[in-house]
mmCIF file of C-alpha atoms and ligand atoms in Angstrom:
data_model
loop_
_atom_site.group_PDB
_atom_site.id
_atom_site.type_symbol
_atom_site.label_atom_id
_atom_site.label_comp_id
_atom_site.label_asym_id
_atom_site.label_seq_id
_atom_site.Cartn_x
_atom_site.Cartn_y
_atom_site.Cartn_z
ATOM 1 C CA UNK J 1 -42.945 -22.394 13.453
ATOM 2 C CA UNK J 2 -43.611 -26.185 12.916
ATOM 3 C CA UNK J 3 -39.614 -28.243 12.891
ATOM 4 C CA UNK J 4 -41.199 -31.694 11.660
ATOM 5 C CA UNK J 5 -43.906 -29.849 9.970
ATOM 6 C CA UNK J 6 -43.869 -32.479 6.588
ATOM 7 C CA UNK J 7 -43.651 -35.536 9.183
ATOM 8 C CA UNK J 8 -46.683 -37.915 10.327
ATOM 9 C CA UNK J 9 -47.465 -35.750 13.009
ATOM 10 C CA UNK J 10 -46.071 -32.518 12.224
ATOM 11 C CA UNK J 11 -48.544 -32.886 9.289
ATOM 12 C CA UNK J 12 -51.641 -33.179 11.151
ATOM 13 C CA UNK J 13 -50.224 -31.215 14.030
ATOM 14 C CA UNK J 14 -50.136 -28.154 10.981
ATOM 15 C CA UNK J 15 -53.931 -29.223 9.845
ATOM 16 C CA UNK J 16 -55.291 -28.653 13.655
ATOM 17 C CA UNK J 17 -53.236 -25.124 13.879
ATOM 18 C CA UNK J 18 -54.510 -23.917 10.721
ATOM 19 C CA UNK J 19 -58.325 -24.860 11.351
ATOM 20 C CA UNK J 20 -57.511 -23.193 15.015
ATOM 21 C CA UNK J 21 -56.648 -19.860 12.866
ATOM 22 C CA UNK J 22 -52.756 -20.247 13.080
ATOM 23 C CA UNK J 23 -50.199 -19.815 10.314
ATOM 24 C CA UNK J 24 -48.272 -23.439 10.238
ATOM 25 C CA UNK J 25 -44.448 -22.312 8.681
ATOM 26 C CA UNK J 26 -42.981 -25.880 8.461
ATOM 27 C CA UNK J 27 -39.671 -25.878 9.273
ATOM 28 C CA UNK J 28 -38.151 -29.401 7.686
ATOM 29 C CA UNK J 29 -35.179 -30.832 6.337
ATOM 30 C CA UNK J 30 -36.912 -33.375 4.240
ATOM 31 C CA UNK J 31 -34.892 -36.488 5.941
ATOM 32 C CA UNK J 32 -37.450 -38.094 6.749
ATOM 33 C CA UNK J 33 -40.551 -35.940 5.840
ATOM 34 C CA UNK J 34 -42.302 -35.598 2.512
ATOM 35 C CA UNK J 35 -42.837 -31.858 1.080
ATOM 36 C CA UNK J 36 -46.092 -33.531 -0.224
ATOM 37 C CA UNK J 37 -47.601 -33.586 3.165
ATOM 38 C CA UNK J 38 -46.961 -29.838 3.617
ATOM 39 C CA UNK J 39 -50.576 -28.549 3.163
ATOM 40 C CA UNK J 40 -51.701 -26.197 5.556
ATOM 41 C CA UNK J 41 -49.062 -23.306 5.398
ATOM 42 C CA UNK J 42 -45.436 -22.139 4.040
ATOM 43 C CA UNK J 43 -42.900 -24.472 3.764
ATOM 44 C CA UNK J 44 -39.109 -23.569 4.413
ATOM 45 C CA UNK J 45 -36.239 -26.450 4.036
ATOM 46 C CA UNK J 46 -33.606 -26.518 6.304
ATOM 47 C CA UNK J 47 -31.986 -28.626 8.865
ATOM 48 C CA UNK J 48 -31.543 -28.272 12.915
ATOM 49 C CA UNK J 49 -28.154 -27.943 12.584
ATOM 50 C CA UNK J 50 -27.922 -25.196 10.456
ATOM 51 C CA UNK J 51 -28.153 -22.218 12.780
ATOM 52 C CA UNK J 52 -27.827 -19.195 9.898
ATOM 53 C CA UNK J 53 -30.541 -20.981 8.063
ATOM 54 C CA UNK J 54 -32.833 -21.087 11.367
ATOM 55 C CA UNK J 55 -32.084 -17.722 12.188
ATOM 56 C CA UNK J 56 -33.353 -16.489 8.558
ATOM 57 C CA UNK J 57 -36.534 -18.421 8.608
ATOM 58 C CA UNK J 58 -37.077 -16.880 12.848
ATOM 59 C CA UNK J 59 -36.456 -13.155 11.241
ATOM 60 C CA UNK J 60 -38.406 -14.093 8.261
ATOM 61 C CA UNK J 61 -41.879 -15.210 9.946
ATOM 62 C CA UNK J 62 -41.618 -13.523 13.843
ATOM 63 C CA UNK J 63 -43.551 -16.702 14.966
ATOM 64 C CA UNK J 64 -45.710 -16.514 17.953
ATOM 65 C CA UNK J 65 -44.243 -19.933 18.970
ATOM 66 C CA UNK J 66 -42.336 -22.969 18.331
ATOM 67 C CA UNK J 67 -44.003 -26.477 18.064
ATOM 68 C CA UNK J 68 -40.748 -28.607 17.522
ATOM 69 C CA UNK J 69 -41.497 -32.459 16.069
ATOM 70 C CA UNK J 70 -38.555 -32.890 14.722
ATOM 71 C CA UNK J 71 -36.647 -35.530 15.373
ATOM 72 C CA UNK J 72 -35.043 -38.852 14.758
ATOM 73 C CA UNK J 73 -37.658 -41.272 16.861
ATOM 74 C CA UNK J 74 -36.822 -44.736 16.441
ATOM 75 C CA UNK J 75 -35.930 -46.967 18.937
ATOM 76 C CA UNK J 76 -34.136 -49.813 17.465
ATOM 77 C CA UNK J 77 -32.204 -47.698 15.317
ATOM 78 C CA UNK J 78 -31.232 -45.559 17.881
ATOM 79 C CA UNK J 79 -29.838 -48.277 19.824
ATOM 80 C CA UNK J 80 -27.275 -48.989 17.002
ATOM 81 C CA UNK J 81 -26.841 -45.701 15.686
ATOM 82 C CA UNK J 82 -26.427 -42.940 19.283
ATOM 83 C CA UNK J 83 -24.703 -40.890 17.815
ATOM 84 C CA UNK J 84 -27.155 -39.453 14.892
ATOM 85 C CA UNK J 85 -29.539 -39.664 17.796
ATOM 86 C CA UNK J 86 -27.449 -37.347 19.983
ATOM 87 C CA UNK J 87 -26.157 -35.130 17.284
ATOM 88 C CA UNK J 88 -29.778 -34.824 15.397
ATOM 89 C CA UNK J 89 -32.123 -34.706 18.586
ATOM 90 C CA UNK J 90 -29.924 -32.852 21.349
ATOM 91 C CA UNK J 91 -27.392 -31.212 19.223
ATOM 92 C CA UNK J 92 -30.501 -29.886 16.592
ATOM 93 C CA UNK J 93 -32.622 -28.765 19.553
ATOM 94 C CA UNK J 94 -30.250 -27.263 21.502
ATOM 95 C CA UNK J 95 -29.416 -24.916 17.981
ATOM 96 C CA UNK J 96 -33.336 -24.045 17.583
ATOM 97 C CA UNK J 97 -33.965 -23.668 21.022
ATOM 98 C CA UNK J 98 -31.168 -20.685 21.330
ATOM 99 C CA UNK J 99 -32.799 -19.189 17.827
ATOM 100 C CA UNK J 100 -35.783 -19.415 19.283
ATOM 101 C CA UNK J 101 -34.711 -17.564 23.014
ATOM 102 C CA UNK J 102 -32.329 -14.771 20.242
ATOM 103 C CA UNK J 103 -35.487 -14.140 18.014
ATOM 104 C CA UNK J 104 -37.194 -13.587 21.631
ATOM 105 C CA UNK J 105 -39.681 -16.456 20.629
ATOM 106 C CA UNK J 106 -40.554 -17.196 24.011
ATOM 107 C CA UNK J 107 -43.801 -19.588 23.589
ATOM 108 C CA UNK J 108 -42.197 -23.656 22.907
ATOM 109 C CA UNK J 109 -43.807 -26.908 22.817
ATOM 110 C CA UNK J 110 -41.994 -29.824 22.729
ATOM 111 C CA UNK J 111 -42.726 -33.969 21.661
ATOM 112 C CA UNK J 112 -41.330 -35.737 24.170
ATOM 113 C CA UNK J 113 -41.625 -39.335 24.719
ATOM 114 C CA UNK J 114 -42.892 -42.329 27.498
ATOM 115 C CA UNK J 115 -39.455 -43.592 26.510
ATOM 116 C CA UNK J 116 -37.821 -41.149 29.164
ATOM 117 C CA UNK J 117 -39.625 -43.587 31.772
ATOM 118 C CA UNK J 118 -38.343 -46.407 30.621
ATOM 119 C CA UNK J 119 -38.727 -49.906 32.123
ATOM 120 C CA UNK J 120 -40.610 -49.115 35.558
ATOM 121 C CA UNK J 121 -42.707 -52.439 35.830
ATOM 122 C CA UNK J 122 -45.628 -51.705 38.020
ATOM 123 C CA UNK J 123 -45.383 -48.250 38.112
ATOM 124 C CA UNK J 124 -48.218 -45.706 37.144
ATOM 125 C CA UNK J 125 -46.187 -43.532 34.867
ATOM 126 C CA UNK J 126 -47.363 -40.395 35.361
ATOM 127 C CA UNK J 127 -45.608 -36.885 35.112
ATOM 128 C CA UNK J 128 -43.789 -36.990 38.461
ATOM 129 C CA UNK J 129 -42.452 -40.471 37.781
ATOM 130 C CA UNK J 130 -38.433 -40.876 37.437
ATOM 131 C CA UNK J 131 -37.342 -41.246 33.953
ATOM 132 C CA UNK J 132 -34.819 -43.716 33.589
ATOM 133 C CA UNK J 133 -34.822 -44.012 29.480
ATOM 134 C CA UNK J 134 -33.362 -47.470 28.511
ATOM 135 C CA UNK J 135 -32.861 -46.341 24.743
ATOM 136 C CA UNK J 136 -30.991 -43.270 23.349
ATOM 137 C CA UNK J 137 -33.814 -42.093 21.907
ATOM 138 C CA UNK J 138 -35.734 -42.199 25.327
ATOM 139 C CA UNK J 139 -31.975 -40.598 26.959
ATOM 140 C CA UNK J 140 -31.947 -37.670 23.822
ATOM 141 C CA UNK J 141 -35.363 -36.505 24.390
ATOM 142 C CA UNK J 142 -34.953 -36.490 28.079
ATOM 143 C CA UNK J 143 -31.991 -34.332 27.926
ATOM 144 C CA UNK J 144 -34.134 -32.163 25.579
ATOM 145 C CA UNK J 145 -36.344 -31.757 28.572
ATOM 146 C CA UNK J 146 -33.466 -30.567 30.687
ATOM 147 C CA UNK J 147 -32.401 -27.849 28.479
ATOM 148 C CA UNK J 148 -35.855 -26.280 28.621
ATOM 149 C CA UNK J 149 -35.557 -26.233 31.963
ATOM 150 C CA UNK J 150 -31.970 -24.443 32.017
ATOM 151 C CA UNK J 151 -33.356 -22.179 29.472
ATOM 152 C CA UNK J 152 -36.521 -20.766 31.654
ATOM 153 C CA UNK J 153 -34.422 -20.613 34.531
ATOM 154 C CA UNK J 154 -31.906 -18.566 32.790
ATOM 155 C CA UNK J 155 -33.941 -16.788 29.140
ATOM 156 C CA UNK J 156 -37.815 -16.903 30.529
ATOM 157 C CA UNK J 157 -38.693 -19.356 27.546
ATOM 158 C CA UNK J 158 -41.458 -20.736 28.544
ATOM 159 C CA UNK J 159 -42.421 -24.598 27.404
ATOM 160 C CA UNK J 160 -44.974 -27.073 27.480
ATOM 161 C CA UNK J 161 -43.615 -30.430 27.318
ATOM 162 C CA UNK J 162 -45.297 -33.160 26.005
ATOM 163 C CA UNK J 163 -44.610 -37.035 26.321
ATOM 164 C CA UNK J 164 -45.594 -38.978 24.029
ATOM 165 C CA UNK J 165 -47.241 -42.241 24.560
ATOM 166 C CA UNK J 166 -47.707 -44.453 21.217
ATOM 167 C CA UNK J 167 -49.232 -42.429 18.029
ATOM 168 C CA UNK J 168 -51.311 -44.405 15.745
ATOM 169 C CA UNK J 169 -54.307 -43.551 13.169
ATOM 170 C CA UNK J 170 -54.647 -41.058 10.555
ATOM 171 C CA UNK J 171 -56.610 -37.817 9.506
ATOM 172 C CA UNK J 172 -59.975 -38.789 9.139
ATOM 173 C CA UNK J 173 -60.666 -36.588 6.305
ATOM 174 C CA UNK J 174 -57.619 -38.166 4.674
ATOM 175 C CA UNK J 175 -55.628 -35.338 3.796
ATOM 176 C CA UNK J 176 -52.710 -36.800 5.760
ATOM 177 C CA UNK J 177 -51.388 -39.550 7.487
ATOM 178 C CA UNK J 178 -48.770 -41.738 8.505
ATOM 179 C CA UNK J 179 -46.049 -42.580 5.758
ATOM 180 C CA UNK J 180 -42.381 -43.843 6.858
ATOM 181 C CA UNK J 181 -39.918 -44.962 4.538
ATOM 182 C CA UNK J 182 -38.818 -47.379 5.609
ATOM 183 C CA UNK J 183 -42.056 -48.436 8.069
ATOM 184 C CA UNK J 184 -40.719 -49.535 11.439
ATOM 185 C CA UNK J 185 -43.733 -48.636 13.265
ATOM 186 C CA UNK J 186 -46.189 -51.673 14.621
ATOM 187 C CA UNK J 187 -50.079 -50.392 12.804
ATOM 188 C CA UNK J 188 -48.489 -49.578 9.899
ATOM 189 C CA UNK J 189 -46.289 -52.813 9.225
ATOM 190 C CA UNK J 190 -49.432 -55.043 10.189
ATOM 191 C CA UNK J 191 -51.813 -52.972 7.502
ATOM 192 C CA UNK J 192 -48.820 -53.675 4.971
ATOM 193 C CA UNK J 193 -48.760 -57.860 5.967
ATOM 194 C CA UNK J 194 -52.327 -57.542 5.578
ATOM 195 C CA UNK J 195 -52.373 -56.456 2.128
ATOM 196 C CA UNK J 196 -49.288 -58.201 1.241
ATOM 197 C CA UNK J 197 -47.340 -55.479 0.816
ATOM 198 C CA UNK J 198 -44.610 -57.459 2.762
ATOM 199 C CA UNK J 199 -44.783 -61.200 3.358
ATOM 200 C CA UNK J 200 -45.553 -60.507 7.455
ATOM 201 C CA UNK J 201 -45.510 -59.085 10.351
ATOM 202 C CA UNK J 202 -42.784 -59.928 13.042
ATOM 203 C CA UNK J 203 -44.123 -59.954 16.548
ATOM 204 C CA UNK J 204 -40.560 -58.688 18.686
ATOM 205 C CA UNK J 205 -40.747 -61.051 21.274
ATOM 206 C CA UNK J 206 -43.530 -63.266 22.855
ATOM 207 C CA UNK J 207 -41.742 -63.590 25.857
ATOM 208 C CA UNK J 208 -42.338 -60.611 28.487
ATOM 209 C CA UNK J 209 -43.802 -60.834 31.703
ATOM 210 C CA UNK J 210 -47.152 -59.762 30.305
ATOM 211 C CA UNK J 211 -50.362 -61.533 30.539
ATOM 212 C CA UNK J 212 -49.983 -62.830 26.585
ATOM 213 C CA UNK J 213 -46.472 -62.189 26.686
ATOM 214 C CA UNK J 214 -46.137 -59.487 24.038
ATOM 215 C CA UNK J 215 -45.006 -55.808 25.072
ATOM 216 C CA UNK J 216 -48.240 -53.019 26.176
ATOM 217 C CA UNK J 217 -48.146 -49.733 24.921
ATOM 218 C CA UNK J 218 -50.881 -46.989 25.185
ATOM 219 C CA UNK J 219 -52.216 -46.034 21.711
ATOM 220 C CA UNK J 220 -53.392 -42.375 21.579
ATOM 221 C CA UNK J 221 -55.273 -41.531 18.122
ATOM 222 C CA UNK J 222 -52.969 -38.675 16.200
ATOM 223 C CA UNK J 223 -55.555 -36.154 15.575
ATOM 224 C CA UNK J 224 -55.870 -36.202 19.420
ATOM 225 C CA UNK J 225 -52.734 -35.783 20.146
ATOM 226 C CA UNK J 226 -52.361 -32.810 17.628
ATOM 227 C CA UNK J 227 -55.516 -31.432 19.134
ATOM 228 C CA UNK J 228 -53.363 -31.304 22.239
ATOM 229 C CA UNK J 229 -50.732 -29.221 21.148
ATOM 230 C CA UNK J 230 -53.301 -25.910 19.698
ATOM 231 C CA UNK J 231 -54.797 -26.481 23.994
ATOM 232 C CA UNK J 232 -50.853 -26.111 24.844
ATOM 233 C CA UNK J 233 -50.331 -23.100 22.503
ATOM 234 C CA UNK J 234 -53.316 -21.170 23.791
ATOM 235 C CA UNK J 235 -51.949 -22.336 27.522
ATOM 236 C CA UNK J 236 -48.905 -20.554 26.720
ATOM 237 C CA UNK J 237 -50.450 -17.731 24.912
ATOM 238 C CA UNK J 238 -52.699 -16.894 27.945
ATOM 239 C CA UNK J 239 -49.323 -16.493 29.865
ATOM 240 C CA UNK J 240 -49.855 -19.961 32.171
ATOM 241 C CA UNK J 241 -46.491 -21.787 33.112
ATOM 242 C CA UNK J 242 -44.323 -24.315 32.076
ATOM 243 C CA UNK J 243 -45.939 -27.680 32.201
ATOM 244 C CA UNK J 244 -45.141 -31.438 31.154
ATOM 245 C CA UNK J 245 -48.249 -33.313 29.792
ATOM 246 C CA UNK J 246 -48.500 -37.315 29.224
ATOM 247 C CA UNK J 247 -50.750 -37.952 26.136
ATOM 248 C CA UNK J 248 -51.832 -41.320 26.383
ATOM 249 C CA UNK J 249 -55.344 -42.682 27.156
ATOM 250 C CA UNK J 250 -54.463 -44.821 30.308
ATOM 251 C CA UNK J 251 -55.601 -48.425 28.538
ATOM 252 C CA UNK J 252 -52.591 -50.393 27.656
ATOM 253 C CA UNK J 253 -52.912 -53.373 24.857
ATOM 254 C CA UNK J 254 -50.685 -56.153 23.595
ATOM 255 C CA UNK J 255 -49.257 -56.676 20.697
ATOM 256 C CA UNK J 256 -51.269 -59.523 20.034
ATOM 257 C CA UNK J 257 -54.516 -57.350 20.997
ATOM 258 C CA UNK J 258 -53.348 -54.988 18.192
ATOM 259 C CA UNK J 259 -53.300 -57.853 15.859
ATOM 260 C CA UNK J 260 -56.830 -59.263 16.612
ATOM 261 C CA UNK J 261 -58.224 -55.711 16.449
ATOM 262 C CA UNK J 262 -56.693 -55.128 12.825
ATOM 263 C CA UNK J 263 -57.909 -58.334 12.053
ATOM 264 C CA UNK J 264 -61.760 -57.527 13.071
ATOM 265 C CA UNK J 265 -61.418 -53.914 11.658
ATOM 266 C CA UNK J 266 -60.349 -54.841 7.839
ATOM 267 C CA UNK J 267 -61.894 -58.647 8.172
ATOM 268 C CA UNK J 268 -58.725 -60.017 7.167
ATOM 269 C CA UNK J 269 -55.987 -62.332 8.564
ATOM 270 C CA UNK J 270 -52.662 -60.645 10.235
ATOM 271 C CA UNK J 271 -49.943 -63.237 8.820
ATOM 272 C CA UNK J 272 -47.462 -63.149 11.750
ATOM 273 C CA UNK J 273 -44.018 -64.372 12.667
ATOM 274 C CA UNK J 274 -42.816 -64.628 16.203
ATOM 275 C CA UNK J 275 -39.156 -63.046 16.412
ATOM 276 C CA UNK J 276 -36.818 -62.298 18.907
ATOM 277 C CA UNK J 277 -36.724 -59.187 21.367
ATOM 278 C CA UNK J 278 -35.923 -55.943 19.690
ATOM 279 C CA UNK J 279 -33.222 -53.835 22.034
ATOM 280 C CA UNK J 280 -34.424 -50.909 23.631
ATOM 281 C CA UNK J 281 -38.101 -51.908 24.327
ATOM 282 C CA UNK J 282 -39.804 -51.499 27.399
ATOM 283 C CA UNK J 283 -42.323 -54.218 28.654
ATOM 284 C CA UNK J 284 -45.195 -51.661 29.758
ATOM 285 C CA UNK J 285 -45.473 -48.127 28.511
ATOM 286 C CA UNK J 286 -48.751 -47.163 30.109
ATOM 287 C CA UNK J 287 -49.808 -43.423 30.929
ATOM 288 C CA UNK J 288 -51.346 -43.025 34.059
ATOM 289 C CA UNK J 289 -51.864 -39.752 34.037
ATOM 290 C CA UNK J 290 -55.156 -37.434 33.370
ATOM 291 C CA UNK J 291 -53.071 -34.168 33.571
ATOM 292 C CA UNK J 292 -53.994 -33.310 29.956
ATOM 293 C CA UNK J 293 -57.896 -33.589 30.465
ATOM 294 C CA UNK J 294 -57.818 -32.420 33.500
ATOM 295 C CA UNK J 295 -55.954 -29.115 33.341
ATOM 296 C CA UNK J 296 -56.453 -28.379 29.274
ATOM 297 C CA UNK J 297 -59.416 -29.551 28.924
ATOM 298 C CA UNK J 298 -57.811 -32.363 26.560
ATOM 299 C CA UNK J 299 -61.001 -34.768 25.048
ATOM 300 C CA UNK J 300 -59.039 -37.671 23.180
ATOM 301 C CA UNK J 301 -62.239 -38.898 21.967
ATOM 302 C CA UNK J 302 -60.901 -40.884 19.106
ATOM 303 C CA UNK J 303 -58.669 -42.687 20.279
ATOM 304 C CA UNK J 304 -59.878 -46.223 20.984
ATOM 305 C CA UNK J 305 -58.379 -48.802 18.747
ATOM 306 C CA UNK J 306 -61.422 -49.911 16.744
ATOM 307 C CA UNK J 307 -61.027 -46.287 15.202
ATOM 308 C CA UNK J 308 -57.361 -45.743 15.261
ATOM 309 C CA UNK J 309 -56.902 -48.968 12.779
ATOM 310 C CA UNK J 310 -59.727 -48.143 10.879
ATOM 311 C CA UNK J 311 -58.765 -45.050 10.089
ATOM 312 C CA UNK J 312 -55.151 -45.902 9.989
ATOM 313 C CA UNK J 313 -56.510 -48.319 7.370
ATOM 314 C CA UNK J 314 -58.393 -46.311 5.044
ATOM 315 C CA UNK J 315 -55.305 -43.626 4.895
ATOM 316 C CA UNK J 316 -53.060 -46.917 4.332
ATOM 317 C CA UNK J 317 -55.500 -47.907 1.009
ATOM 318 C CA UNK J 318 -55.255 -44.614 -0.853
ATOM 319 C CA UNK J 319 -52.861 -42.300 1.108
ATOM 320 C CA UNK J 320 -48.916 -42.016 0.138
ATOM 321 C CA UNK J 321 -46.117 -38.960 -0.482
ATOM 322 C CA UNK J 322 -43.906 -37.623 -2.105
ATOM 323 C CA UNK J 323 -40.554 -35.897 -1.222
HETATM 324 N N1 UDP W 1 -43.466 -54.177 17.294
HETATM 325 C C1 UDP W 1 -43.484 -55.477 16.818
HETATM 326 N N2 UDP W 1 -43.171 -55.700 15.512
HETATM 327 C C2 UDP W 1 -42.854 -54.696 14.647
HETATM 328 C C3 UDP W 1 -42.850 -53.349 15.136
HETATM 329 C C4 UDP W 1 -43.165 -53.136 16.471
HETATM 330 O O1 UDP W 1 -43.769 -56.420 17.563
HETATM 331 O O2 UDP W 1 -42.559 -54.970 13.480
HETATM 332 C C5 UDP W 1 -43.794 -53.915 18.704
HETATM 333 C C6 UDP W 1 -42.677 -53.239 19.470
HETATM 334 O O3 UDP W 1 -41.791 -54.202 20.006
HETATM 335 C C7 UDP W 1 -43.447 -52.466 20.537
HETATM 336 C C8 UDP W 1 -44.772 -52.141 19.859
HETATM 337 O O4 UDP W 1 -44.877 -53.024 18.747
HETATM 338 O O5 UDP W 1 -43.712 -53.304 21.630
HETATM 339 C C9 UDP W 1 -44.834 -50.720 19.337
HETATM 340 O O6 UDP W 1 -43.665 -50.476 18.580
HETATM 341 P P1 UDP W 1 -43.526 -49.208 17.645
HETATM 342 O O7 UDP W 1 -42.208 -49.348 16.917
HETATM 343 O O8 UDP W 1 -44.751 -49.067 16.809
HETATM 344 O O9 UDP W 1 -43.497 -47.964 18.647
HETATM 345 P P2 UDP W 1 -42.525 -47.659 19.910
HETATM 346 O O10 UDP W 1 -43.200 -48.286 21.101
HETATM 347 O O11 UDP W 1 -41.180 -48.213 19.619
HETATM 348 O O12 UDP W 1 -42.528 -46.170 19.971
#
C-alpha cells in the first residue's frame, strides 16, 4: 500500500515496486497528487484522516507492507500554516499507522526528512546526529519517527525509516516525473524561468555563511531514492530490524551551483533575482552518511547533477498531469 502513490515520488516509488514484481495500491487523496500519474497499479482515493475509509482499502488488498509518502512537505508553507502540517502529517500518520498495526500489516517504510536535523553548522549529519528541526515540517516528520518507535516497542511493527535529503530529476523513461501545482521546489522553478514559463527565478537569500553565500543541500536523483525503498522492503521482508537510512549522496552544492549546472545542461541563461531569506531554511543540509550503501547495498548511480537536471529537463519539456 503506496499513501502518496499519485505524488512525484510516490509515482516513481510505484514504477520501481512494480518492475521489482510488487502490486503498487496507491492510496491518495488527490490534494496534491494527480490520478494521471497513477500507472503502475490500483488506485483507491481517500484521505489519512479518514480511518473507515483506510480500514476498507487494508481489508480490501491484505498488503504485505506500507510505503507511506504522503504528506504535506513544504517548508515555507509550513512555517505559516502548522497546523495543516500537524493535523495532515502527524494526525494522518498516526490514523494509518494504527490501520496498519489492526490489519496486522507489520512491514512500514517511512519518508522522512534532513529537516529533522535542522541547522547543525559543521556537523556531519548522519543517522545518530540530534535532530533539532527548525521548521514544522522538519518537527511533524520527526514526531512521525517517534511514533514508530512507540509502536514497535508496544505492536512489533517493524519500520524502516528513511530521511530524505533533497529529491530532484525525473524517470528517465519519462513515464513520470515531478509536477507541483503550485511549483515551490528549486529545479523545477529554474527549468520554468528558463523557458519563460515565469519571468524568474528568486534566489532565497545570498547571504549565508556559505562559501557563495547561497544555502547547500544534497541532491539525490529520484529514481535512486525510489530504488531505495524496494532494498528497504526486501530488508523488512527478510525479517531484519528497524533501521533509519539517510538518502543523500554526501556532495553538497549551492544554489548558485544549481543555477550554473542548469545553465550548461539546457545551454540557456537562468534569469535570476536575488530575494530575501525564506523562514525555515537551514544553511547546510548535507548527508554524511553511507548507511544506505553500505548495509542495503544502495548504488545511487544517477544521481550527480549533470543528470538530475537533464533529466529533470526533458520530463519538464513534454511531461505534465492531470487530476
Ligand atoms: N530555493 C530558492 N528559490 C526558490 C526555491 C528554493 O533559492 O524559488 C532554495 C531554498 O532556499 C533551498 C534550496 O533552494 O535552499 C532547495 O529548496 P527546495 O524548496 O527545492 O527544497 P527544500 O530544501 O526546502 O526541501
Amino acid at each position: 500500500m503506496v499513501t502518496g502513490g499519485a505524488g512525484y515520488i510516490g509515482a516513481h516509488a510505484c514504477k520501481a515496486l512494480r518492475k521489482a514484481g510488487f502490486v503498487p495500491v496507491t492510496y491518495d487523496n488527490l490534494v496534491t497528487g494527480w490520478q494521471d500519474a497513477v500507472k503502475f497499479g490500483p488506485f483507491e482515493k481517500g484521505d489519512l484522516l479518514d480511518r473507515t475509509r483506510l480500514d476498507e482499502v487494508f481489508a480490501k488488498y491484505e498488503p504485505v507492507a506500507v510505503m507511506h509518502f504522503a504528506a504535506l512537505s513544504q517548508v515555507g508553507e509550513s512555517m505559516s500554516q502548522p497546523g495543516r502540517y500537524w493535523r495532515n502529517n502527524v494526525g494522518g500518520s498516526l490514523n494509518l499507522i494504527e490501520a496498519a498495526v489492526d490489519a496486522a500489516c507489520m512491514n512500514f517504510v517511512f519518508s522522512s526528512t534532513c529537516a529533522t536535523y535542522g541547522d547543525q553548522d559543521n556537523v556531519v549529519l548522519d543517522e545518530n546526529s540530534d535532530q533539532y528541526p527548525i521548521n514544522a515540517y522538519g518537527a511533524s516528520k520527526r514526531a512521525i519517527e517517534d511514533i514508530l518507535r512507540d509502536f514497535e516497542a508496544a505492536h512489533g511493527l517493524r519500520h524502516v525509516i528513511y530521511r530524505y535529503f533533497n529529491v530532484a530529476g525525473a524517470d528517465p523513461e519519462g513515464e513520470v516525473g515531478e509536477f507541483h501545482q503550485p511549483e515551490t521546489h528549486l529545479i523545477p522553478l529554474m527549468l520554468d524561468a528558463i523557458d519563460g514559463k515565469r519571468d524568474a527565478l528568486t534566489i532565497f537569500g545570498t547571504d549565508y555563511d556559505t562559501p557563495d553565500g547561497t544555502c547547500i543541500r544534497d541532491y539525490v536523483h529520484v529514481c535512486d531514492l525510489v530504488d531505495a525503498h524496494v532494498l528497504g522492503l526486501k530488508w523488512l521482508q527478510d525479517g531484519k530490524g528497524s533501521r533509519v537510512f539517510n538518502l543523500g549522496t554526501g556532495c553538497g552544492f549551492s544554489v548558485r551551483e544549481v543555477i550554473d549546472q542548469s545553465r550548461a545542461v539546457t545551454n540557456r541563461a537562468v534569469p535570476i533575482n536575488e530575494g530575501a531569506r525564506r523562514a525555515g531554511d537551514a544553511t547546510k543540509l548535507v548527508s554524511g552518511s553511507s548507511r544506505a550503501k553500505a548495509e542495503l547495498g544502495w548504488k545511487p548511480d544517477r544521481s550527480n547533477l549533470n543528470t538530475m537536471i537533464a533529466d529533470a529537463w526533458r520530463w519538464h519539456q513534454t511531461g505534465h498531469f492531470d487530476k
